[in-house]
Amino acid sequence: MRGFLTFVVLALGWVLLAVSVVAVWLHYHSSRGTVALYATAAVPYALVAAAVALIVFAVTRRWVALSLTVVAAAALCFTQGPMWVAQSAPAGERFTVASANLMVGNGDVDAVADAVGGADLVSLQEVTPAAADRIRASALATRLPHEYLIAGNGATGTMLRSRQPLTDTSRIPNMALANLSATTALPGAPETRVLAVHPGAPLQGYANVWNTDMQILAEYLAALPEGPAIVAGDFNATWDHTRFRALLTDGFADAGVQSGSAWVPTYPTDRWGGYPLVAIDHVVIRGFVATGVRTFTIPGSDHRGVLADLVAG
């Protein structure tokens, strides 16, 4: 019986080691299919698998397996390490940018207004015509009177709300959902390009939509003239997706990573007891430094909202 238990424990250790190795591969592999994309979103959980495998092989004194697991665990920690190290922020006026997915217009806009408080800019996704009317009648519109909206049924609509006027507005062409671009003034950055983005989700049979949208977004950001920029929204991608990290070039950075806010899951909140499992909502910045990123509850939505505290720099 003891021999059988040892066999089971060791088998578990080897399986967990394999999970750790696959997680490292997924972090660097340009996944394209739905299953691989979903698995990549779960890469942070492989840290638990690696930790358990280390314990298994240490307790059973399988030194070769333990050595291999140490290497795999170190590689996995290396992939996640940037999320835990904060960049120093310069002196200057702090301000806040927010993003909220309203889940086909069902999200509580009054709760969003309360949560974002004195934010200077808010990106809202899945804004239906009815949701747009509720937003315009809420405190959000009073505090942020300037609007750029392309409303739509289901998940297609998107809105930008700003404290200062939004100019040079346009829709990013050829993306499945409404992805918006405009210019506004923010503290320390009077001419800032701001984007509200929502690449299509990589649902079964539609992974190609997500891949195409992320490629279009990467090309759009690369073509922007130099200067401060903020890209906020539901990217349907995590730090571990190579297509998301491909956006972080030419001075762009993820606010959560830059601020050392670690892992900030935002989706889904309509199952699993309301605890989100993956971090797919982001604020990406250029010409600013993030001092912190946090989330807030949106009743009626399947996402948590994101708040990023920034300073020009």
CSV table of C-alpha atoms in Angstrom, one decimal:
chain,number,residue,atom,x,y,z
A,1,MET,CA,0.0,0.0,0.0
A,2,ARG,CA,2.8,2.4,0.9
A,3,GLY,CA,4.5,1.7,-2.5
A,4,PHE,CA,1.2,2.5,-4.3
A,5,LEU,CA,0.8,5.8,-2.4
A,6,THR,CA,4.4,6.7,-3.2
A,7,PHE,CA,3.7,6.0,-6.9
A,8,VAL,CA,0.6,8.2,-6.8
A,9,VAL,CA,2.4,11.1,-5.1
A,10,LEU,CA,5.3,10.9,-7.5
A,11,ALA,CA,3.0,10.7,-10.5
A,12,LEU,CA,1.2,13.8,-9.2
A,13,GLY,CA,4.6,15.5,-8.9
A,14,TRP,CA,5.5,14.7,-12.5
A,15,VAL,CA,2.2,15.9,-13.7
A,16,LEU,CA,2.6,19.2,-11.9
A,17,LEU,CA,6.1,19.6,-13.2
A,18,ALA,CA,4.7,19.1,-16.7
A,19,VAL,CA,2.1,21.7,-16.1
A,20,SER,CA,4.8,24.2,-15.0
A,21,VAL,CA,6.9,23.5,-18.1
A,22,VAL,CA,3.8,23.9,-20.4
A,23,ALA,CA,2.9,27.2,-18.6
A,24,VAL,CA,6.4,28.6,-19.4
A,25,TRP,CA,6.0,27.5,-23.0
A,26,LEU,CA,2.6,29.1,-23.3
A,27,HIS,CA,3.9,32.4,-22.0
A,28,TYR,CA,6.4,32.6,-24.9
A,29,HIS,CA,4.4,30.8,-27.5
A,30,SER,CA,2.1,32.9,-29.8
A,31,SER,CA,-1.0,30.9,-29.1
A,32,ARG,CA,-3.8,31.3,-31.7
A,33,GLY,CA,-6.5,28.7,-31.0
A,34,THR,CA,-9.2,29.1,-28.4
A,35,VAL,CA,-8.0,26.3,-26.1
A,36,ALA,CA,-4.4,27.5,-26.1
A,37,LEU,CA,-5.5,31.1,-25.5
A,38,TYR,CA,-7.6,30.1,-22.6
A,39,ALA,CA,-4.8,28.0,-21.1
A,40,THR,CA,-2.4,30.9,-21.5
A,41,ALA,CA,-4.7,33.1,-19.4
A,42,ALA,CA,-4.3,30.5,-16.6
A,43,VAL,CA,-0.4,30.6,-16.6
A,44,PRO,CA,-0.2,32.4,-13.1
A,45,TYR,CA,-1.9,29.4,-11.5
A,46,ALA,CA,1.0,27.2,-12.6
A,47,LEU,CA,3.0,28.8,-9.8
A,48,VAL,CA,0.9,26.7,-7.4
A,49,ALA,CA,1.6,23.6,-9.4
A,50,ALA,CA,5.3,24.3,-9.3
A,51,ALA,CA,5.3,24.9,-5.5
A,52,VAL,CA,3.4,21.6,-4.9
A,53,ALA,CA,5.8,19.7,-7.2
A,54,LEU,CA,8.8,21.1,-5.3
A,55,ILE,CA,7.3,19.8,-2.0
A,56,VAL,CA,6.5,16.4,-3.5
A,57,PHE,CA,10.0,15.8,-4.9
A,58,ALA,CA,11.8,17.3,-1.8
A,59,VAL,CA,9.8,15.1,0.6
A,60,THR,CA,10.3,12.0,-1.5
A,61,ARG,CA,14.0,12.9,-2.1
A,62,ARG,CA,13.8,12.6,-5.9
A,63,TRP,CA,16.8,14.9,-6.4
A,64,VAL,CA,16.9,14.9,-10.2
A,65,ALA,CA,13.1,15.6,-10.4
A,66,LEU,CA,13.6,18.3,-7.7
A,67,SER,CA,16.3,19.9,-9.7
A,68,LEU,CA,14.2,20.0,-12.9
A,69,THR,CA,11.3,21.5,-10.9
A,70,VAL,CA,13.6,24.2,-9.5
A,71,VAL,CA,14.5,25.2,-13.0
A,72,ALA,CA,10.9,25.1,-14.2
A,73,ALA,CA,9.8,27.1,-11.2
A,74,ALA,CA,12.5,29.7,-11.6
A,75,ALA,CA,11.6,30.1,-15.3
A,76,LEU,CA,7.9,30.5,-14.4
A,77,CYS,CA,8.8,33.1,-11.7
A,78,PHE,CA,10.8,34.9,-14.3
A,79,THR,CA,7.8,35.2,-16.6
A,80,GLN,CA,5.7,36.7,-13.8
A,81,GLY,CA,8.3,38.7,-12.0
A,82,PRO,CA,7.8,42.0,-13.9
A,83,MET,CA,4.3,42.3,-12.4
A,84,TRP,CA,5.7,42.6,-8.9
A,85,VAL,CA,8.4,45.2,-9.4
A,86,ALA,CA,7.3,48.9,-9.3
A,87,GLN,CA,8.9,51.7,-11.3
A,88,SER,CA,9.7,54.9,-9.5
A,89,ALA,CA,7.2,57.7,-10.2
A,90,PRO,CA,8.2,61.3,-10.8
A,91,ALA,CA,6.7,64.2,-8.9
A,92,GLY,CA,3.6,65.7,-10.4
A,93,GLU,CA,-0.1,65.9,-10.2
A,94,ARG,CA,-1.7,62.4,-9.9
A,95,PHE,CA,-4.9,61.6,-11.7
A,96,THR,CA,-7.0,58.5,-12.4
A,97,VAL,CA,-8.1,56.6,-15.5
A,98,ALA,CA,-10.8,53.9,-15.3
A,99,SER,CA,-12.1,51.1,-17.5
A,100,ALA,CA,-15.4,49.3,-17.1
A,101,ASN,CA,-17.1,46.6,-19.1
A,102,LEU,CA,-20.9,46.8,-18.7
A,103,MET,CA,-21.7,43.3,-20.0
A,104,VAL,CA,-24.0,44.0,-22.9
A,105,GLY,CA,-25.3,47.1,-21.1
A,106,ASN,CA,-26.4,45.4,-17.9
A,107,GLY,CA,-23.7,46.9,-15.6
A,108,ASP,CA,-24.8,49.3,-12.9
A,109,VAL,CA,-23.7,52.7,-14.2
A,110,ASP,CA,-24.4,54.4,-10.8
A,111,ALA,CA,-22.0,52.0,-9.1
A,112,VAL,CA,-19.4,52.8,-11.8
A,113,ALA,CA,-19.9,56.5,-11.2
A,114,ASP,CA,-19.4,56.0,-7.4
A,115,ALA,CA,-16.3,53.8,-7.9
A,116,VAL,CA,-14.4,56.0,-10.4
A,117,GLY,CA,-15.0,59.1,-8.3
A,118,GLY,CA,-12.9,62.0,-9.6
A,119,ALA,CA,-11.3,60.1,-12.5
A,120,ASP,CA,-10.3,62.3,-15.5
A,121,LEU,CA,-11.0,59.7,-18.1
A,122,VAL,CA,-13.2,56.6,-18.3
A,123,SER,CA,-13.4,53.9,-21.0
A,124,LEU,CA,-16.7,52.0,-21.1
A,125,GLN,CA,-17.2,48.8,-23.2
A,126,GLU,CA,-20.4,47.0,-24.2
A,127,VAL,CA,-22.4,50.2,-24.2
A,128,THR,CA,-25.9,49.6,-25.6
A,129,PRO,CA,-28.2,52.5,-26.5
A,130,ALA,CA,-30.1,52.0,-23.3
A,131,ALA,CA,-26.9,51.9,-21.2
A,132,ALA,CA,-25.8,55.1,-22.9
A,133,ASP,CA,-29.0,56.8,-21.8
A,134,ARG,CA,-28.4,55.7,-18.2
A,135,ILE,CA,-24.9,56.9,-18.3
A,136,ARG,CA,-26.0,60.3,-19.6
A,137,ALA,CA,-28.4,60.6,-16.7
A,138,SER,CA,-25.8,59.5,-14.1
A,139,ALA,CA,-23.2,61.3,-12.0
A,140,LEU,CA,-20.7,60.0,-14.5
A,141,ALA,CA,-21.9,62.4,-17.1
A,142,THR,CA,-21.9,65.3,-14.7
A,143,ARG,CA,-18.3,64.7,-13.6
A,144,LEU,CA,-17.1,63.8,-17.1
A,145,PRO,CA,-19.2,65.9,-19.4
A,146,HIS,CA,-17.3,65.2,-22.6
A,147,GLU,CA,-18.3,62.1,-24.6
A,148,TYR,CA,-17.4,60.1,-27.6
A,149,LEU,CA,-19.8,57.2,-28.2
A,150,ILE,CA,-20.5,54.5,-30.7
A,151,ALA,CA,-23.4,52.6,-29.1
A,152,GLY,CA,-24.4,49.2,-30.3
A,153,ASN,CA,-26.4,46.1,-29.5
A,154,GLY,CA,-24.8,43.3,-27.5
A,155,ALA,CA,-21.1,43.8,-26.9
A,156,THR,CA,-20.4,46.1,-29.8
A,157,GLY,CA,-20.7,49.6,-28.3
A,158,THR,CA,-18.0,51.6,-26.7
A,159,MET,CA,-17.8,55.0,-25.0
A,160,LEU,CA,-15.1,57.4,-23.8
A,161,ARG,CA,-16.0,60.0,-21.1
A,162,SER,CA,-13.6,62.8,-20.2
A,163,ARG,CA,-13.3,65.8,-17.9
A,164,GLN,CA,-11.8,67.8,-20.8
A,165,PRO,CA,-13.0,68.0,-24.4
A,166,LEU,CA,-12.4,65.1,-26.7
A,167,THR,CA,-11.1,66.1,-30.1
A,168,ASP,CA,-9.8,64.4,-33.3
A,169,THR,CA,-12.2,61.5,-32.6
A,170,SER,CA,-12.2,58.4,-34.8
A,171,ARG,CA,-13.1,54.7,-34.8
A,172,ILE,CA,-10.2,52.3,-35.2
A,173,PRO,CA,-11.0,50.7,-38.6
A,174,ASN,CA,-11.6,47.0,-39.3
A,175,MET,CA,-11.9,45.8,-35.7
A,176,ALA,CA,-14.9,43.7,-34.9
A,177,LEU,CA,-16.3,45.9,-32.1
A,178,ALA,CA,-16.2,49.7,-31.7
A,179,ASN,CA,-12.7,50.7,-30.7
A,180,LEU,CA,-12.4,54.5,-30.2
A,181,SER,CA,-9.6,57.0,-30.5
A,182,ALA,CA,-9.5,60.7,-29.5
A,183,THR,CA,-7.3,63.4,-28.1
A,184,THR,CA,-7.8,65.2,-24.7
A,185,ALA,CA,-6.0,67.1,-22.1
A,186,LEU,CA,-4.8,65.4,-18.9
A,187,PRO,CA,-2.8,66.7,-16.0
A,188,GLY,CA,0.8,67.3,-17.2
A,189,ALA,CA,-0.1,66.1,-20.7
A,190,PRO,CA,-2.3,68.6,-22.6
A,191,GLU,CA,-2.3,66.6,-25.9
A,192,THR,CA,-2.9,63.0,-25.0
A,193,ARG,CA,-4.1,60.4,-27.4
A,194,VAL,CA,-6.7,58.2,-25.6
A,195,LEU,CA,-8.2,55.0,-26.8
A,196,ALA,CA,-11.1,52.9,-25.5
A,197,VAL,CA,-10.5,49.4,-26.8
A,198,HIS,CA,-12.3,46.0,-26.9
A,199,PRO,CA,-10.8,43.4,-29.2
A,200,GLY,CA,-13.2,40.6,-29.9
A,201,ALA,CA,-13.2,37.7,-27.5
A,202,PRO,CA,-11.5,34.4,-28.6
A,203,LEU,CA,-14.6,32.4,-28.2
A,204,GLN,CA,-14.8,28.9,-29.7
A,205,GLY,CA,-14.8,29.3,-33.5
A,206,TYR,CA,-13.8,33.0,-33.2
A,207,ALA,CA,-10.2,33.0,-32.1
A,208,ASN,CA,-9.3,34.4,-35.5
A,209,VAL,CA,-11.3,37.5,-34.7
A,210,TRP,CA,-9.2,38.1,-31.5
A,211,ASN,CA,-6.0,37.4,-33.4
A,212,THR,CA,-6.9,39.9,-36.2
A,213,ASP,CA,-8.1,42.6,-33.8
A,214,MET,CA,-4.9,42.4,-31.6
A,215,GLN,CA,-2.8,42.6,-34.8
A,216,ILE,CA,-4.8,45.7,-36.0
A,217,LEU,CA,-4.4,47.3,-32.5
A,218,ALA,CA,-0.7,46.7,-32.5
A,219,GLU,CA,-0.3,48.2,-35.9
A,220,TYR,CA,-2.5,51.2,-34.9
A,221,LEU,CA,-0.4,51.9,-31.8
A,222,ALA,CA,2.9,51.5,-33.7
A,223,ALA,CA,1.6,54.1,-36.2
A,224,LEU,CA,0.7,56.7,-33.6
A,225,PRO,CA,2.9,59.8,-33.5
A,226,GLU,CA,5.2,60.3,-30.6
A,227,GLY,CA,3.6,61.7,-27.4
A,228,PRO,CA,1.6,60.6,-24.4
A,229,ALA,CA,-1.1,58.0,-24.9
A,230,ILE,CA,-3.5,56.0,-22.8
A,231,VAL,CA,-5.2,52.8,-24.0
A,232,ALA,CA,-7.9,51.5,-21.7
A,233,GLY,CA,-10.4,48.7,-22.0
A,234,ASP,CA,-11.2,45.0,-22.1
A,235,PHE,CA,-8.3,43.5,-24.1
A,236,ASN,CA,-9.5,39.9,-23.7
A,237,ALA,CA,-5.9,39.2,-23.1
A,238,THR,CA,-3.5,38.8,-20.1
A,239,TRP,CA,0.1,39.6,-19.5
A,240,ASP,CA,1.0,36.1,-20.6
A,241,HIS,CA,-0.4,36.4,-24.1
A,242,THR,CA,2.3,37.3,-26.5
A,243,ARG,CA,0.0,39.4,-28.6
A,244,PHE,CA,-0.7,41.6,-25.5
A,245,ARG,CA,2.9,42.0,-24.7
A,246,ALA,CA,3.5,42.9,-28.4
A,247,LEU,CA,1.5,46.1,-27.7
A,248,LEU,CA,4.1,47.1,-25.1
A,249,THR,CA,6.6,48.5,-27.5
A,250,ASP,CA,7.6,52.1,-28.5
A,251,GLY,CA,7.3,53.3,-24.9
A,252,PHE,CA,4.0,51.6,-24.1
A,253,ALA,CA,3.7,49.9,-20.7
A,254,ASP,CA,1.0,48.1,-18.8
A,255,ALA,CA,0.0,50.2,-15.8
A,256,GLY,CA,-0.4,47.2,-13.6
A,257,VAL,CA,3.0,45.8,-14.4
A,258,GLN,CA,4.7,49.2,-14.2
A,259,SER,CA,3.2,49.9,-10.8
A,260,GLY,CA,4.1,46.5,-9.4
A,261,SER,CA,0.4,45.9,-8.6
A,262,ALA,CA,1.0,42.2,-9.3
A,263,TRP,CA,-1.8,40.0,-10.5
A,264,VAL,CA,-5.1,41.9,-10.8
A,265,PRO,CA,-7.8,39.5,-12.0
A,266,THR,CA,-11.0,41.1,-13.4
A,267,TYR,CA,-13.0,38.3,-15.1
A,268,PRO,CA,-15.4,36.5,-14.7
A,269,THR,CA,-17.4,37.8,-11.7
A,270,ASP,CA,-20.7,36.1,-12.6
A,271,ARG,CA,-19.6,32.6,-11.6
A,272,TRP,CA,-17.1,31.0,-9.2
A,273,GLY,CA,-18.7,32.8,-6.3
A,274,GLY,CA,-18.0,36.2,-7.9
A,275,TYR,CA,-14.2,35.8,-7.7
A,276,PRO,CA,-12.5,36.7,-11.0
A,277,LEU,CA,-9.9,34.3,-12.3
A,278,VAL,CA,-8.1,36.1,-15.1
A,279,ALA,CA,-6.7,39.6,-15.7
A,280,ILE,CA,-8.0,40.8,-19.1
A,281,ASP,CA,-8.9,44.4,-18.4
A,282,HIS,CA,-5.9,46.8,-18.6
A,283,VAL,CA,-4.7,50.4,-18.8
A,284,VAL,CA,-1.8,50.7,-21.2
A,285,ILE,CA,0.2,54.0,-21.1
A,286,ARG,CA,3.0,55.9,-22.8
A,287,GLY,CA,4.4,59.1,-21.4
A,288,PHE,CA,3.0,58.4,-17.9
A,289,VAL,CA,4.0,56.4,-14.9
A,290,ALA,CA,1.5,54.3,-13.0
A,291,THR,CA,1.6,54.5,-9.2
A,292,GLY,CA,-1.1,51.9,-8.6
A,293,VAL,CA,-3.8,49.8,-10.2
A,294,ARG,CA,-6.9,48.5,-8.4
A,295,THR,CA,-10.3,47.0,-9.2
A,296,PHE,CA,-13.9,47.7,-8.3
A,297,THR,CA,-17.2,45.8,-8.4
A,298,ILE,CA,-19.7,46.5,-11.1
A,299,PRO,CA,-23.1,44.9,-10.2
A,300,GLY,CA,-24.8,43.4,-13.2
A,301,SER,CA,-21.5,42.9,-15.1
A,302,ASP,CA,-19.2,39.9,-15.5
A,303,HIS,CA,-16.1,42.1,-15.1
A,304,ARG,CA,-14.5,44.1,-12.4
A,305,GLY,CA,-13.6,47.6,-13.3
A,306,VAL,CA,-10.1,48.9,-13.3
A,307,LEU,CA,-8.7,52.1,-11.8
A,308,ALA,CA,-5.1,53.3,-12.7
A,309,ASP,CA,-3.5,56.1,-10.8
A,310,LEU,CA,-1.1,57.9,-13.1
A,311,VAL,CA,1.4,60.8,-13.2
A,312,ALA,CA,2.9,62.4,-16.3
A,313,GLY,CA,6.5,61.4,-16.8
